[in-house]
């Protein structure tokens, strides 16, 4: 009995040997080379093989070889790009867990929205236009702006908010989704399903626009909702209905997984599904939930798939309830932007800062953010209430921005030219 892990995300944040200390089997890891920063080679793994191109067919060939050679019973994948690959391997070898048909409703946004609508869940008006003319007709009917996204996209990569007819006419359409723009604040609900029942879930609210990752030079705050917030219960119930719509026909093999749901709260107080994924949240949401529940969704989804207990959730599960957070929490993020890094903030000294990360070094020339999870800095903080947590995060974010100095490449060239001219 062994488990195969397809690891595209940083392995240092997924310490499988510690998570699965009582697991009576081997943990075999096939990882993207980029996932290996900060990981001692082969430490704790009988096989830890890396690939420069994790999308190359050789990855699945090696996966098949390991499944056949090591009596592997489970395949684990926590990245959106690998959920379907893991499901295909399970079906091919008759292994436990979800098959492709079970995860497609979470990966294909068109199918997702169709299932949700049949269950009475509101989604944005949408279309899959085959030409610019069809796209223009859709925008004429629903108004600008409109949103263009990949049907199977993630991390806001390729997402565009199109604000006029000329820009829309210049897009090449094929198998992409076009949606009417939904005004309001984006909320998200994150948690774990074990044995087909929600074992952990809590809502948060982005205080920024996800799609602005490429241009946002400020602090991006995301904070949990108080237990007595009128939205909290509504979002939890909305998410449960959505999960049931995508898995509740009685045939789904998807029963143990983490989820990340994004839901619009409109100015007229409606909840509208943006999308939902059957994998742990990105950014630092896992760290936020760990600070509130002592439970990491990725760890607990892994343990649930292998039939291991979920210690921090057992009492609530026995009572048929969801656990309550011991505090409020959130994250403040800054995005990479192109230029030469001259200075970065030091780790904050406040005891309410749970964790802090910096993803560059002074003297480094960095590119722009490639997606909504391509951070320059990140911090997780807690507080007794949502209002106090948001205040702390905003103050911390302002300080981080003030202590960050990145010089644009064009300014570097101009500065060099000035120095050279002065030295002549």
Coordinates of C-alpha atoms in Angstrom, one line a residue:
X1 CA 0.0 0.0 0.0
X2 CA 1.5 3.3 -1.1
X3 CA 0.4 6.7 -2.3
X4 CA 1.6 8.6 -5.4
X5 CA 1.7 12.4 -5.2
X6 CA 1.7 14.7 -8.2
X7 CA 3.3 17.9 -6.8
X8 CA 3.4 21.1 -8.8
X9 CA 3.1 23.4 -5.8
X10 CA 6.1 24.1 -3.5
X11 CA 6.8 20.8 -1.6
X12 CA 8.1 22.7 1.4
X13 CA 4.5 23.7 2.1
X14 CA 3.3 20.1 1.8
X15 CA 5.3 18.1 4.4
X16 CA 3.7 14.7 3.6
X17 CA 6.0 12.6 5.9
X18 CA 4.8 14.7 8.9
X19 CA 1.2 14.8 7.7
X20 CA 1.1 11.0 7.2
X21 CA 3.3 9.9 10.0
X22 CA 1.0 7.0 11.0
X23 CA 0.3 6.0 7.4
X24 CA 1.4 2.4 6.8
X25 CA 2.8 2.8 3.3
X26 CA 5.3 4.7 1.1
X27 CA 4.8 8.2 -0.2
X28 CA 6.1 8.5 -3.7
X29 CA 6.4 12.0 -5.2
X30 CA 6.7 13.2 -8.7
X31 CA 7.3 16.9 -8.6
X32 CA 7.9 19.9 -10.7
X33 CA 11.5 21.1 -10.4
X34 CA 10.2 24.5 -9.4
X35 CA 8.5 22.9 -6.4
X36 CA 11.8 21.9 -4.8
X37 CA 13.0 25.2 -3.3
X38 CA 13.9 24.7 0.4
X39 CA 13.4 20.9 0.3
X40 CA 16.3 18.5 1.2
X41 CA 16.7 16.1 -1.7
X42 CA 14.7 12.8 -1.2
X43 CA 14.3 13.5 2.5
X44 CA 11.5 11.3 3.8
X45 CA 10.6 9.9 0.4
X46 CA 11.6 6.5 -1.2
X47 CA 11.1 8.3 -4.6
X48 CA 11.2 12.0 -5.2
X49 CA 11.7 12.6 -8.9
X50 CA 11.6 16.1 -10.4
X51 CA 10.7 17.3 -13.9
X52 CA 11.6 20.6 -15.5
X53 CA 8.4 20.4 -17.6
X54 CA 5.7 19.0 -15.4
X55 CA 3.2 18.9 -18.2
X56 CA 5.4 16.7 -20.3
X57 CA 3.9 13.2 -21.1
X58 CA 6.9 11.7 -19.4
X59 CA 5.4 12.6 -16.0
X60 CA 2.4 10.4 -16.6
X61 CA 4.6 7.6 -18.0
X62 CA 6.6 7.6 -14.8
X63 CA 3.4 7.8 -12.7
X64 CA 2.1 4.6 -14.5
X65 CA 5.4 2.9 -13.9
X66 CA 5.4 3.7 -10.2
X67 CA 1.7 2.6 -9.8
X68 CA 2.5 -0.7 -11.4
X69 CA 5.8 -1.3 -9.5
X70 CA 4.8 -0.2 -5.9
X71 CA 1.2 -1.4 -5.4
X72 CA 0.0 2.2 -5.2
X73 CA -3.6 2.5 -4.0
X74 CA -4.1 6.3 -4.1
X75 CA -3.1 9.3 -6.2
X76 CA -3.0 12.7 -4.7
X77 CA -2.9 16.1 -6.5
X78 CA -3.6 19.5 -5.0
X79 CA -3.0 21.8 -8.0
X80 CA -5.8 22.7 -10.3
X81 CA -3.7 21.6 -13.4
X82 CA -3.2 18.1 -11.9
X83 CA -6.6 17.3 -10.5
X84 CA -7.7 15.8 -13.9
X85 CA -4.5 14.0 -14.5
X86 CA -4.7 12.3 -11.1
X87 CA -8.3 11.3 -11.8
X88 CA -7.4 9.8 -15.1
X89 CA -4.7 7.7 -13.4
X90 CA -7.1 6.4 -10.8
X91 CA -9.6 5.4 -13.5
X92 CA -6.9 3.7 -15.6
X93 CA -5.7 1.6 -12.7
X94 CA -9.0 1.2 -10.8
X95 CA -7.8 3.1 -7.8
X96 CA -9.8 4.7 -5.0
X97 CA -11.0 8.3 -5.4
X98 CA -12.5 10.5 -8.0
X99 CA -12.4 9.7 -11.7
X100 CA -12.4 12.3 -14.6
X101 CA -16.2 12.5 -14.8
X102 CA -16.3 13.4 -11.1
X103 CA -13.9 16.3 -11.3
X104 CA -15.0 17.8 -14.7
X105 CA -17.8 19.8 -13.1
X106 CA -15.2 21.5 -11.0
X107 CA -12.7 22.1 -13.8
X108 CA -14.9 23.0 -16.8
X109 CA -16.7 26.3 -15.9
X110 CA -19.4 25.8 -18.6
X111 CA -20.4 22.5 -17.1
X112 CA -20.1 23.9 -13.6
X113 CA -22.5 26.7 -14.3
X114 CA -25.0 24.4 -16.1
X115 CA -25.1 22.1 -13.1
X116 CA -25.4 25.0 -10.7
X117 CA -28.3 26.6 -12.7
X118 CA -30.2 23.3 -12.7
X119 CA -30.0 23.3 -8.9
X120 CA -31.4 26.9 -8.7
X121 CA -28.0 28.5 -8.0
X122 CA -27.6 31.9 -9.6
X123 CA -24.6 32.3 -12.0
X124 CA -23.6 35.2 -14.3
X125 CA -25.1 35.2 -17.8
X126 CA -22.5 33.5 -20.0
X127 CA -21.7 32.2 -23.4
X128 CA -19.0 30.4 -25.4
X129 CA -18.8 32.6 -28.5
X130 CA -17.2 31.1 -31.6
X131 CA -16.5 34.5 -33.2
X132 CA -16.0 38.1 -32.4
X133 CA -19.4 38.8 -33.9
X134 CA -21.1 36.4 -31.4
X135 CA -19.1 38.0 -28.5
X136 CA -20.2 41.5 -29.6
X137 CA -23.8 40.4 -29.7
X138 CA -23.5 38.9 -26.2
X139 CA -22.0 42.2 -24.9
X140 CA -24.6 44.2 -26.6
X141 CA -27.3 42.2 -24.8
X142 CA -25.7 42.3 -21.4
X143 CA -23.6 45.4 -21.4
X144 CA -20.0 46.2 -20.8
X145 CA -17.7 45.3 -19.1
X146 CA -17.6 41.6 -19.9
X147 CA -15.3 39.0 -18.6
X148 CA -13.2 36.6 -20.8
X149 CA -11.7 33.5 -19.1
X150 CA -10.4 30.0 -19.9
X151 CA -13.1 27.4 -19.3
X152 CA -10.5 25.4 -17.3
X153 CA -8.4 28.3 -16.1
X154 CA -7.0 29.0 -12.7
X155 CA -5.1 31.7 -10.7
X156 CA -6.8 34.4 -12.9
X157 CA -4.3 33.5 -15.7
X158 CA -5.7 34.7 -19.0
X159 CA -8.7 36.4 -17.3
X160 CA -9.6 39.7 -19.0
X161 CA -12.1 42.3 -18.1
X162 CA -13.1 43.9 -21.4
X163 CA -14.6 47.3 -21.3
X164 CA -15.5 48.3 -24.9
X165 CA -16.5 46.9 -28.2
X166 CA -13.1 47.6 -29.9
X167 CA -11.2 45.6 -27.4
X168 CA -13.7 42.7 -27.6
X169 CA -13.5 42.6 -31.4
X170 CA -9.7 42.1 -31.2
X171 CA -9.9 38.9 -29.1
X172 CA -9.5 35.5 -30.8
X173 CA -12.5 33.4 -29.6
X174 CA -12.6 29.6 -29.5
X175 CA -13.2 27.5 -26.4
X176 CA -13.3 30.3 -23.9
X177 CA -16.0 31.6 -21.6
X178 CA -17.6 35.0 -21.9
X179 CA -19.5 36.2 -18.9
X180 CA -21.5 39.3 -18.0
X181 CA -19.8 41.4 -15.3
X182 CA -21.2 40.9 -11.8
X183 CA -20.8 44.0 -9.6
X184 CA -20.1 43.6 -5.9
X185 CA -17.5 42.2 -3.5
X186 CA -16.0 38.7 -4.1
X187 CA -16.3 36.3 -1.2
X188 CA -14.7 32.9 -0.9
X189 CA -15.5 29.8 1.2
X190 CA -12.8 27.3 1.9
X191 CA -12.9 23.9 3.6
X192 CA -12.8 20.1 3.5
X193 CA -15.3 17.4 2.6
X194 CA -14.7 14.0 4.2
X195 CA -16.8 10.9 3.3
X196 CA -19.1 13.1 1.3
X197 CA -19.9 15.6 4.1
X198 CA -18.5 19.0 4.7
X199 CA -16.2 18.8 7.7
X200 CA -14.7 22.3 7.6
X201 CA -15.8 25.5 6.0
X202 CA -15.5 29.2 6.6
X203 CA -16.1 32.3 4.5
X204 CA -13.8 35.2 3.8
X205 CA -14.0 38.3 1.7
X206 CA -11.5 39.7 -0.8
X207 CA -11.0 43.5 -0.3
X208 CA -9.4 43.7 -3.8
X209 CA -10.0 42.8 -7.4
X210 CA -8.5 39.4 -8.2
X211 CA -8.0 40.3 -11.9
X212 CA -5.8 43.3 -11.1
X213 CA -2.8 41.2 -10.1
X214 CA -0.7 42.6 -13.0
X215 CA -1.2 46.3 -12.2
X216 CA -1.9 46.4 -8.4
X217 CA 1.1 48.0 -6.6
X218 CA -0.7 48.3 -3.2
X219 CA -1.6 45.9 -0.4
X220 CA -4.3 43.3 -1.1
X221 CA -6.3 42.4 2.0
X222 CA -8.4 39.3 2.4
X223 CA -10.2 38.7 5.7
X224 CA -12.6 36.1 7.3
X225 CA -16.2 37.0 8.2
X226 CA -17.4 37.0 11.8
X227 CA -19.6 34.2 13.0
X228 CA -22.5 36.6 13.5
X229 CA -22.1 38.3 10.2
X230 CA -25.4 37.9 8.2
X231 CA -23.4 36.7 5.2
X232 CA -21.6 33.9 7.0
X233 CA -24.5 31.5 7.3
X234 CA -25.8 32.4 3.8
X235 CA -22.4 31.7 2.2
X236 CA -21.9 28.4 4.0
X237 CA -25.4 27.2 2.9
X238 CA -24.8 28.5 -0.6
X239 CA -21.6 26.6 -0.8
X240 CA -23.1 23.4 0.5
X241 CA -25.8 23.6 -2.2
X242 CA -23.2 24.2 -4.9
X243 CA -21.2 21.2 -3.7
X244 CA -24.3 19.1 -3.8
X245 CA -25.2 20.3 -7.3
X246 CA -21.8 19.2 -8.6
X247 CA -21.5 15.9 -6.7
X248 CA -24.9 15.0 -5.3
X249 CA -26.4 12.8 -8.1
X250 CA -25.4 9.6 -6.1
X251 CA -22.8 8.5 -8.6
X252 CA -19.8 10.8 -7.9
X253 CA -16.7 9.1 -6.5
X254 CA -15.5 12.6 -5.3
X255 CA -16.0 12.2 -1.5
X256 CA -12.8 13.4 0.2
X257 CA -11.3 16.7 -1.0
X258 CA -10.6 20.3 -0.2
X259 CA -12.6 23.0 -1.9
X260 CA -12.4 26.7 -2.8
X261 CA -15.6 28.5 -3.8
X262 CA -15.7 32.1 -5.1
X263 CA -19.1 33.9 -4.7
X264 CA -20.1 37.4 -5.6
X265 CA -22.1 39.4 -3.1
X266 CA -23.9 42.0 -5.2
X267 CA -25.0 45.5 -4.1
X268 CA -28.6 44.3 -4.1
X269 CA -27.7 41.5 -1.7
X270 CA -27.7 38.5 -4.0
X271 CA -25.2 35.6 -4.0
X272 CA -23.9 34.7 -7.4
X273 CA -21.6 31.8 -8.0
X274 CA -18.3 32.7 -9.7
X275 CA -16.7 29.3 -9.6
X276 CA -15.7 26.5 -7.3
X277 CA -12.7 24.1 -7.3
X278 CA -12.1 20.7 -5.7
X279 CA -8.6 21.5 -4.4
X280 CA -7.2 23.7 -1.6
X281 CA -7.2 27.4 -1.9
X282 CA -4.2 29.3 -3.2
X283 CA -2.5 32.4 -1.8
X284 CA -2.2 32.0 2.0
X285 CA -5.7 30.8 2.7
X286 CA -4.5 27.5 4.0
X287 CA -2.3 29.3 6.6
X288 CA -5.3 31.5 7.6
X289 CA -7.5 28.4 8.2
X290 CA -4.6 26.7 10.1
X291 CA -4.4 29.7 12.4
X292 CA -8.1 29.6 13.1
X293 CA -8.9 25.8 13.3
X294 CA -5.5 24.0 13.6
X295 CA -6.5 22.3 10.4
X296 CA -4.8 22.7 7.0
X297 CA -7.2 21.9 4.2
X298 CA -4.5 20.3 2.0
X299 CA -3.3 18.1 4.9
X300 CA -6.8 17.1 5.9
X301 CA -7.9 16.4 2.4
X302 CA -4.8 14.2 2.0
X303 CA -5.6 12.4 5.2
X304 CA -9.3 12.0 4.4
X305 CA -8.4 10.4 1.0
X306 CA -6.2 7.8 2.8
X307 CA -8.8 7.1 5.5
X308 CA -6.8 8.7 8.3
X309 CA -8.5 10.6 11.2
X310 CA -8.9 14.3 11.2
X311 CA -8.0 15.2 14.8
X312 CA -8.9 18.9 14.9
X313 CA -12.3 18.3 13.4
X314 CA -13.4 15.1 15.1
X315 CA -15.4 16.6 17.9
X316 CA -17.5 18.8 15.5
X317 CA -17.9 15.9 13.1
X318 CA -19.3 13.7 15.8
X319 CA -21.8 16.4 16.8
X320 CA -22.8 16.9 13.1
X321 CA -21.6 20.5 13.2
X322 CA -18.9 22.6 11.6
X323 CA -16.1 23.8 13.8
X324 CA -16.1 27.4 14.9
X325 CA -12.9 29.6 14.5
X326 CA -11.1 30.6 17.6
X327 CA -10.4 34.1 16.2
X328 CA -10.7 36.0 13.0
X329 CA -7.8 35.9 10.4
X330 CA -6.7 37.1 7.1
X331 CA -3.9 37.8 4.7
X332 CA -2.3 40.8 3.2
X333 CA -0.4 40.4 -0.1
X334 CA 1.7 42.5 -2.4
X335 CA 2.3 41.4 -6.0
X336 CA 5.5 41.2 -8.0
X337 CA 6.1 44.0 -10.4
X338 CA 9.0 44.3 -12.9
X339 CA 12.2 46.0 -11.9
X340 CA 15.2 46.0 -9.7
X341 CA 14.5 45.2 -6.0
X342 CA 16.4 47.7 -3.8
X343 CA 14.8 47.0 -0.5
X344 CA 12.2 44.8 1.1
X345 CA 10.5 44.8 4.5
X346 CA 11.8 42.9 7.5
X347 CA 9.5 40.4 9.3
X348 CA 6.9 42.3 11.4
X349 CA 7.5 42.0 15.1
X350 CA 3.8 42.0 16.2
X351 CA 2.7 38.8 17.9
X352 CA -0.5 38.8 15.9
X353 CA 1.4 38.3 12.7
X354 CA 1.3 34.5 12.4
X355 CA 3.5 34.1 9.3
X356 CA 5.4 36.3 6.9
X357 CA 7.0 35.5 3.5
X358 CA 9.2 37.5 1.1
X359 CA 9.6 36.1 -2.5
X360 CA 12.5 38.2 -3.8
X361 CA 15.9 39.6 -2.6
X362 CA 17.5 43.0 -2.8
X363 CA 19.6 43.2 -6.0
X364 CA 17.3 40.9 -7.9
X365 CA 15.7 41.8 -11.2
X366 CA 12.2 40.4 -11.1
X367 CA 9.4 40.1 -13.8
X368 CA 5.8 41.2 -13.4
X369 CA 3.3 38.9 -11.6
X370 CA 2.3 36.0 -13.8
X371 CA -0.9 35.2 -11.9
X372 CA -2.9 36.1 -8.9
X373 CA -0.6 33.9 -6.7
X374 CA 2.7 35.4 -7.8
X375 CA 3.4 37.4 -4.7
X376 CA 6.2 39.7 -3.7
X377 CA 5.3 39.5 0.0
X378 CA 2.6 37.8 2.0
X379 CA 1.5 37.9 5.7
X380 CA -1.1 36.1 7.8
X381 CA -2.6 37.8 10.8
X382 CA -5.3 37.2 13.4
X383 CA -7.5 39.3 15.7
X384 CA -10.5 38.8 18.0
X385 CA -12.9 40.4 15.4
X386 CA -13.1 40.8 11.6
X387 CA -13.0 44.6 12.0
X388 CA -9.8 44.6 14.1
X389 CA -8.2 42.0 11.8
X390 CA -8.9 44.1 8.8
X391 CA -7.5 47.2 10.5
X392 CA -4.3 45.3 11.4
X393 CA -3.9 44.0 7.9
X394 CA -4.4 47.4 6.3
X395 CA -1.9 49.0 8.6
X396 CA 0.6 46.2 8.0
X397 CA 0.0 46.4 4.3
X398 CA 0.7 50.1 4.2
X399 CA 4.0 49.6 6.1
X400 CA 5.0 46.8 3.7
X401 CA 4.4 49.0 0.7
X402 CA 6.3 51.9 2.2
X403 CA 9.3 49.6 3.0
X404 CA 9.4 48.1 -0.5
X405 CA 11.6 49.8 -3.1
X406 CA 11.5 48.4 -6.7
X407 CA 13.0 50.5 -9.5
X408 CA 11.5 50.2 -12.9
X409 CA 13.9 49.0 -15.7
X410 CA 13.4 52.2 -17.7
X411 CA 14.3 54.3 -14.6
X412 CA 17.4 52.2 -14.2
X413 CA 18.5 52.9 -17.7
X414 CA 17.8 56.6 -17.4
X415 CA 19.7 56.7 -14.1
X416 CA 22.7 54.8 -15.6
X417 CA 22.7 57.2 -18.6
X418 CA 22.7 60.2 -16.2
X419 CA 25.6 58.8 -14.2
X420 CA 27.6 58.0 -17.4
X421 CA 27.0 61.5 -18.7
X422 CA 28.1 63.1 -15.4
X423 CA 31.3 61.1 -15.4
X424 CA 32.4 62.3 -18.9

